[in-house]
PDB file of C-alpha atoms in Angstrom:
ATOM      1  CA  UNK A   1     -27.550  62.223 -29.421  1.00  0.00           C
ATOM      2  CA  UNK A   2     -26.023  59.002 -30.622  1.00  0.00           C
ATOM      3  CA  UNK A   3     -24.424  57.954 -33.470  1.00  0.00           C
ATOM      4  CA  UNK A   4     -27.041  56.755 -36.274  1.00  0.00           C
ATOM      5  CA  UNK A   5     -26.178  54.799 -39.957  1.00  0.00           C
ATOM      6  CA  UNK A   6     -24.011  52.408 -38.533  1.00  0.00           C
ATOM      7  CA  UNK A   7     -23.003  50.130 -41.535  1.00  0.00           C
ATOM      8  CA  UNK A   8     -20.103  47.346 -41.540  1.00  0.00           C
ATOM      9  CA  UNK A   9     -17.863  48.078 -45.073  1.00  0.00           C
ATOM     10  CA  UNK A  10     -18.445  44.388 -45.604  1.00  0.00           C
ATOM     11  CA  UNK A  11     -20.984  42.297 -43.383  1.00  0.00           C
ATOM     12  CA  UNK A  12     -19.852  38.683 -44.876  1.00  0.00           C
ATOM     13  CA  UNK A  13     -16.159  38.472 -43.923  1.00  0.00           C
ATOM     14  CA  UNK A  14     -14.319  34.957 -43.223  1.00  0.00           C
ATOM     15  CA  UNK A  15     -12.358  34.569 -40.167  1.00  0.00           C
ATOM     16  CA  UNK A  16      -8.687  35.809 -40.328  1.00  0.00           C
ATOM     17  CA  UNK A  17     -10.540  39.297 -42.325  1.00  0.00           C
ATOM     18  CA  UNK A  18     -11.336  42.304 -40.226  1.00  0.00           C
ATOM     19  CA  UNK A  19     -14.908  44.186 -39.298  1.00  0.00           C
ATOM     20  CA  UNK A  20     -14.708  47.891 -40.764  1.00  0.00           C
ATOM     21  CA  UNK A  21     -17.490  49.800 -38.868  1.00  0.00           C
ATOM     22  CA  UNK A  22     -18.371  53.125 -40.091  1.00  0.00           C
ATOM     23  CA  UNK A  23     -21.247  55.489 -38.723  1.00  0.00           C
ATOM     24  CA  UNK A  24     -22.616  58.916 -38.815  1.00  0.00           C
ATOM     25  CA  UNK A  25     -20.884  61.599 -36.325  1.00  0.00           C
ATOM     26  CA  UNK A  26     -23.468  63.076 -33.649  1.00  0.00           C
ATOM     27  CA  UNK A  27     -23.985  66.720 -34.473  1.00  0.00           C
ATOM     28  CA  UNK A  28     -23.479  67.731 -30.772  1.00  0.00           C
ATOM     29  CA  UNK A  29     -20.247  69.334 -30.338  1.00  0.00           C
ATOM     30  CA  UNK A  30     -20.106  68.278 -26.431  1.00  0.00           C
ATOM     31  CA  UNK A  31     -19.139  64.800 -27.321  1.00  0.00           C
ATOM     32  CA  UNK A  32     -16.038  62.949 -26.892  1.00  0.00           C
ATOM     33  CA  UNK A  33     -16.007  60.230 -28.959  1.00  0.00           C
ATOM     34  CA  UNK A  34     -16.860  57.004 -29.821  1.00  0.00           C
ATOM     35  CA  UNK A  35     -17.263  53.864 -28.105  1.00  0.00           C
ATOM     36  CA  UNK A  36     -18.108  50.448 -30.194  1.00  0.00           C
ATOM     37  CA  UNK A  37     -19.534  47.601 -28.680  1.00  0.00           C
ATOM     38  CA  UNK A  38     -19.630  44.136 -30.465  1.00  0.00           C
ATOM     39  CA  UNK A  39     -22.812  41.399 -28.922  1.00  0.00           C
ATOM     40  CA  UNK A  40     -22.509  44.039 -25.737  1.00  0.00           C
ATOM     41  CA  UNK A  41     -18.663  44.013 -25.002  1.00  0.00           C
ATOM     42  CA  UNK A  42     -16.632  47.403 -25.516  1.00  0.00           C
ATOM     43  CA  UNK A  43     -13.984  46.371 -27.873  1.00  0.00           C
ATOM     44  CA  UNK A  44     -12.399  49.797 -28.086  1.00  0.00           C
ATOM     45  CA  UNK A  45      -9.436  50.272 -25.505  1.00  0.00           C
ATOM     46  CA  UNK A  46      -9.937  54.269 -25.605  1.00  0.00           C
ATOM     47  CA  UNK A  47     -12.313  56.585 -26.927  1.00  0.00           C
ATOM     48  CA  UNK A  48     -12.685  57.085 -30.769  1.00  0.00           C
ATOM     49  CA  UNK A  49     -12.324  60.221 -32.542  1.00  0.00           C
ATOM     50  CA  UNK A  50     -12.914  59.158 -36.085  1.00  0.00           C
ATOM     51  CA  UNK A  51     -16.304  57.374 -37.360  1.00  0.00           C
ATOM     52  CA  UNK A  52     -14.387  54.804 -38.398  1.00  0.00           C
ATOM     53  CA  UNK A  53     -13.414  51.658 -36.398  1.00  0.00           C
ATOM     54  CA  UNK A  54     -11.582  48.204 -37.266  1.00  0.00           C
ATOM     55  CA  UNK A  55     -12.438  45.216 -34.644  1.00  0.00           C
ATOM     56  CA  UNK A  56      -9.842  42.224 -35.962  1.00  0.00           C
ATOM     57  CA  UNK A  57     -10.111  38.607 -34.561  1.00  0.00           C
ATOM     58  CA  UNK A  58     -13.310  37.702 -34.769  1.00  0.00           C
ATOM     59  CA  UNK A  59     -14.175  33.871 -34.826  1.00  0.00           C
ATOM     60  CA  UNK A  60     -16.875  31.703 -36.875  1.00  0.00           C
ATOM     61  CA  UNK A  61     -20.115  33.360 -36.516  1.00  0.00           C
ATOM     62  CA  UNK A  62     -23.056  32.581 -38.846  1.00  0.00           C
ATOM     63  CA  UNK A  63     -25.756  33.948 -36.857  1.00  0.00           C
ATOM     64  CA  UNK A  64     -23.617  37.282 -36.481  1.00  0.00           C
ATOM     65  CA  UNK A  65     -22.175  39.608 -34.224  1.00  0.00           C
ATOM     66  CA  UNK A  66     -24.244  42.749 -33.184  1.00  0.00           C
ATOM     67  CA  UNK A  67     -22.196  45.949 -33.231  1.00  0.00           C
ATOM     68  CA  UNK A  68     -23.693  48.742 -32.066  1.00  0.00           C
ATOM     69  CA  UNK A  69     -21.451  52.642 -30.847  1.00  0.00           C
ATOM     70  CA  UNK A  70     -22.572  54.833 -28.455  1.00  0.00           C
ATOM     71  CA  UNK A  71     -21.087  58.583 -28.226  1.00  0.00           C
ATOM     72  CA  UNK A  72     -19.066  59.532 -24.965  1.00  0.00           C
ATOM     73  CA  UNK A  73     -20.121  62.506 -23.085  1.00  0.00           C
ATOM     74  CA  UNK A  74     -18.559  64.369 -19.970  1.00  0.00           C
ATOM     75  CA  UNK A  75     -21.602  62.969 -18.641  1.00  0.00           C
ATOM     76  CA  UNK A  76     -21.379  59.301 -19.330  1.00  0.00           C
ATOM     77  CA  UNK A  77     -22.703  57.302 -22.855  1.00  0.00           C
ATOM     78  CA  UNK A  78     -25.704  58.131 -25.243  1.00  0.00           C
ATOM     79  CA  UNK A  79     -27.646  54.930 -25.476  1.00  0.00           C
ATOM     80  CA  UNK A  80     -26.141  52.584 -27.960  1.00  0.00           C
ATOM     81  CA  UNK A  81     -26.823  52.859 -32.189  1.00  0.00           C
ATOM     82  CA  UNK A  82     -28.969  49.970 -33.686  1.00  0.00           C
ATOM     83  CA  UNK A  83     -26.827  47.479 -34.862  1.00  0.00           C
ATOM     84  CA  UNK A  84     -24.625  46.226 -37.984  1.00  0.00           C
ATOM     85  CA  UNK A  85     -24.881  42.817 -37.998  1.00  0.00           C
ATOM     86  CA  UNK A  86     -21.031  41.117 -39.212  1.00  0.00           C
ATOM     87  CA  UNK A  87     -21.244  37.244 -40.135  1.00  0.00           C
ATOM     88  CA  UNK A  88     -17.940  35.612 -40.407  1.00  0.00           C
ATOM     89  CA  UNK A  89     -17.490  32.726 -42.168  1.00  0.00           C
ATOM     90  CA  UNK A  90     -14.616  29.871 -42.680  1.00  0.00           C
ATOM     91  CA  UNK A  91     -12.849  26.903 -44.385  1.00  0.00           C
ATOM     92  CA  UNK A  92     -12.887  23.380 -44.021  1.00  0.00           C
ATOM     93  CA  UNK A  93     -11.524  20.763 -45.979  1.00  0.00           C
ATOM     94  CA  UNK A  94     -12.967  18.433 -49.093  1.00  0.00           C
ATOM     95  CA  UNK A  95     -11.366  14.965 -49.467  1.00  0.00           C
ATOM     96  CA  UNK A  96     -11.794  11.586 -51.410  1.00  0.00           C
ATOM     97  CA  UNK A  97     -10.795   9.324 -54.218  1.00  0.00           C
ATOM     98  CA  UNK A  98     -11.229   8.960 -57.772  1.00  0.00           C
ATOM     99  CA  UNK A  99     -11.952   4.780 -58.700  1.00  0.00           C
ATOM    100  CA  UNK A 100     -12.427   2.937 -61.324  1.00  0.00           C
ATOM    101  CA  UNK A 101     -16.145   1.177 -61.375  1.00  0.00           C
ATOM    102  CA  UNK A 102     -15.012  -1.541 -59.259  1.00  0.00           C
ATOM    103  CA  UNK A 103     -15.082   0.413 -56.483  1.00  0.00           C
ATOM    104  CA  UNK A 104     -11.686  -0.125 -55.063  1.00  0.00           C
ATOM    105  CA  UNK A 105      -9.008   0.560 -57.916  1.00  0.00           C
ATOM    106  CA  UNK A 106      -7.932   4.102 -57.563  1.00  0.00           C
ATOM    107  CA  UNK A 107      -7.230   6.653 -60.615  1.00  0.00           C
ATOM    108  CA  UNK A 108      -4.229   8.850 -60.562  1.00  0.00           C
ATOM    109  CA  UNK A 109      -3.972  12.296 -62.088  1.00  0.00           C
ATOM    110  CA  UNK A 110      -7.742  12.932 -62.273  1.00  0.00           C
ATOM    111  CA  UNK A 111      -8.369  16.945 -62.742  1.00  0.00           C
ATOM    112  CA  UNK A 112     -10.720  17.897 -59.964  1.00  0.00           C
ATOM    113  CA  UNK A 113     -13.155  20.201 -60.003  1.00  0.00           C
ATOM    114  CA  UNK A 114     -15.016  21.305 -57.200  1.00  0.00           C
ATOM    115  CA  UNK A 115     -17.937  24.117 -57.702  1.00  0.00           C
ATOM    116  CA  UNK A 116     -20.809  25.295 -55.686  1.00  0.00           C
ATOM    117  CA  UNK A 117     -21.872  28.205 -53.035  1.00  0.00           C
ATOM    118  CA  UNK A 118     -20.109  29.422 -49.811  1.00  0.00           C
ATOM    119  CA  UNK A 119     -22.166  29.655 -46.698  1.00  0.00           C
ATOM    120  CA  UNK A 120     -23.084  33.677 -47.687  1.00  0.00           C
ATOM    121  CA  UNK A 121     -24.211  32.344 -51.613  1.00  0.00           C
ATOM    122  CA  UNK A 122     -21.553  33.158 -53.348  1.00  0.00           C
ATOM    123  CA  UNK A 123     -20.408  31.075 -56.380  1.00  0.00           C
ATOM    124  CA  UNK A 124     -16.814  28.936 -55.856  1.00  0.00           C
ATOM    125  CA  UNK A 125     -14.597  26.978 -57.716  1.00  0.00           C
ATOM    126  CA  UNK A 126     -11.293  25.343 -57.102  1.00  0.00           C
ATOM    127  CA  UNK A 127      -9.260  22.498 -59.011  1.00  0.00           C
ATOM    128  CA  UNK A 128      -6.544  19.817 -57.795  1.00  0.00           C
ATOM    129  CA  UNK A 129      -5.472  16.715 -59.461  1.00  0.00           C
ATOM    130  CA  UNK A 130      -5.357  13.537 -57.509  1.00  0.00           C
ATOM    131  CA  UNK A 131      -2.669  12.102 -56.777  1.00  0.00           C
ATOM    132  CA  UNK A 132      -0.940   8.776 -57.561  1.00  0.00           C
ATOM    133  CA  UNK A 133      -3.279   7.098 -55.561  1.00  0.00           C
ATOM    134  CA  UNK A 134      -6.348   8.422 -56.457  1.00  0.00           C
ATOM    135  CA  UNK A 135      -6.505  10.972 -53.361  1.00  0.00           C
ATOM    136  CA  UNK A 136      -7.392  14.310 -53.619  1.00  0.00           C
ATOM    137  CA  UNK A 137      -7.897  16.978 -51.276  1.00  0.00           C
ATOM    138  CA  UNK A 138      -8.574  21.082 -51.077  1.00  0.00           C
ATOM    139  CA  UNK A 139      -9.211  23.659 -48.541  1.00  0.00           C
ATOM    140  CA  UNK A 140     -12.640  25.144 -49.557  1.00  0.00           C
ATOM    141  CA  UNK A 141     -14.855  28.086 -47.831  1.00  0.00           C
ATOM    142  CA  UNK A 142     -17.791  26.032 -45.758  1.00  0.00           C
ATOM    143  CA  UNK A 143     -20.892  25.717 -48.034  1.00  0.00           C
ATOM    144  CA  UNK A 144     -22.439  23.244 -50.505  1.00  0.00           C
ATOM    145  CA  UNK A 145     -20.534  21.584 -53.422  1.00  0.00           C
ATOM    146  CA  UNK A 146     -20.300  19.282 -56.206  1.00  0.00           C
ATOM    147  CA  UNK A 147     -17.190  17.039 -57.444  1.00  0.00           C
ATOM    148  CA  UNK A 148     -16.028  16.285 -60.716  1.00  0.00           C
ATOM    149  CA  UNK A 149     -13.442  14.202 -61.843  1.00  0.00           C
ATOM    150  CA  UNK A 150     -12.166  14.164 -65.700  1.00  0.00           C
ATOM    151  CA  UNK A 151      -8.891  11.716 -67.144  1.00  0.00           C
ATOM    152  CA  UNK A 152      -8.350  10.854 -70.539  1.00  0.00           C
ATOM    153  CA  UNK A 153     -10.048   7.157 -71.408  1.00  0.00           C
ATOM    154  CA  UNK A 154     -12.774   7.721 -68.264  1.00  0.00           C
ATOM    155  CA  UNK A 155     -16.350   9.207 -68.448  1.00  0.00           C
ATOM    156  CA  UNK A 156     -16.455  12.469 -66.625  1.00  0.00           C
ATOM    157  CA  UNK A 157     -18.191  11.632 -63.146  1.00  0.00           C
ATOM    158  CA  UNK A 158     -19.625  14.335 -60.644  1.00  0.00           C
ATOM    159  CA  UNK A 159     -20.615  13.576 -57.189  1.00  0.00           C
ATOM    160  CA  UNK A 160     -23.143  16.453 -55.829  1.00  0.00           C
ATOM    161  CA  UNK A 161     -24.509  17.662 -52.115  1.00  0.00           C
ATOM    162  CA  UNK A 162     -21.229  17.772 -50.319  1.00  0.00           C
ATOM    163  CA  UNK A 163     -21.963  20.124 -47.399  1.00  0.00           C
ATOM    164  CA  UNK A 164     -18.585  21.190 -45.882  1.00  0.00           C
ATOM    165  CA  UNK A 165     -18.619  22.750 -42.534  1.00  0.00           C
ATOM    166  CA  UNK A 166     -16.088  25.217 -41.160  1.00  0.00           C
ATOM    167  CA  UNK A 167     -13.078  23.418 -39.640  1.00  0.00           C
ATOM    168  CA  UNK A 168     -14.921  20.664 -40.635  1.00  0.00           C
ATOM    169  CA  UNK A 169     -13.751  17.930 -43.378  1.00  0.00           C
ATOM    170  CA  UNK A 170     -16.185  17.001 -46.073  1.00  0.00           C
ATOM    171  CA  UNK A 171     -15.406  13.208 -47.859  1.00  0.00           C
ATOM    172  CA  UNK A 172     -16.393  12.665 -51.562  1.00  0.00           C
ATOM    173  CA  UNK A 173     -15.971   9.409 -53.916  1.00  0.00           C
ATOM    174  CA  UNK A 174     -15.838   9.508 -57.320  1.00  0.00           C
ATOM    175  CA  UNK A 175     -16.266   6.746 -59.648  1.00  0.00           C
ATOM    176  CA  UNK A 176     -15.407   6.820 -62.886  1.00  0.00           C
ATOM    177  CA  UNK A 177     -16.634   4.258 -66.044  1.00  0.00           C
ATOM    178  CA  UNK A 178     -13.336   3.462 -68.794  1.00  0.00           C
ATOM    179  CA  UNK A 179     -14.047   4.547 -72.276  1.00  0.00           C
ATOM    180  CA  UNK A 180     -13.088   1.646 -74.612  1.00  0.00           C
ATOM    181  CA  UNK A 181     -12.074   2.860 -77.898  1.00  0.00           C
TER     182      UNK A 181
END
């Protein structure tokens, strides 16, 4: 027998978060446990009791890890479950400046908005202001976003497509047209 239902408690996770593996118990009461293998490499340090298992430290991985657990016998392993598949995702950074329509004069304390979708499709949104000279910058979850900047006396301006990769840095211009009143 080996163990069957093998489900991660979260299969999109971002590095730094840890794998939760559950699965079924074998209904053999010759067993010894548990052993959990993630892409084909025992993880576990001694056999498993539980159904339960936590595997921490896993790096970026958007095509996924494979974990599969086999149940320990006197006589050796059962062959291996199918597998839960974990994808683990990550930040990078979003950068850039906020200028007038010139091109080269930079805006200070423009509210930044930055929307879009993670790498797993999941809506995100962050703000920052820039700063006095017009730079901002935020730590964002890798994915696709847009940019926008508002300031009292300027036209709102967005700047779309920005793919930012994981440890990767993403660069964004804004340029903004004054409002004459």
């Amino acid at each position: 027998n080996y163990p069957t239902n093998v489900v991660a408690a979260d299969p999109n996770i971002f590095v730094g978060e840890d794998a939760v593996i559950n699965w079924d118990a074998v209904q053999d009461r010759s067993h010894r446990g548990y052993n959990v293998y993630c892409n084909g490499e025992k993880v576990n340090t001694s056999t498993i009791a539980g159904t339960t298992y936590t595997i921490s430290g896993l790096e970026y991985n958007m095509e996924g890890y494979a974990i599969t657990v086999t149940a320990v016998y006197d006589e050796g392993e059962s062959v291996a479950s199918e597998p839960a598949m974990v994808y683990v995702s990550g930040e990078g950074v979003l950068e850039g400046y906020v200028y007038e329509l010139d091109g080269i004069t930079t805006i200070a304390d423009a509210a930044i908005e930055i929307t879009g979708v993670d790498e797993f499709g999941d809506a995100q949104t962050y703000s920052t202001v820039a700063d006095a000279n017009g730079y901002f910058t935020s730590e964002v979850l890798a994915g696709s976003y847009g940019v926008m900047a508002s300031k009292e006396g300027y036209q709102d301006a967005m700047a779309f497509g920005i793919n930012v990769a994981y440890d990767g840095t993403a660069t964004a211009s804004i340029i903004m047209t004054e409002v004459y009143t």
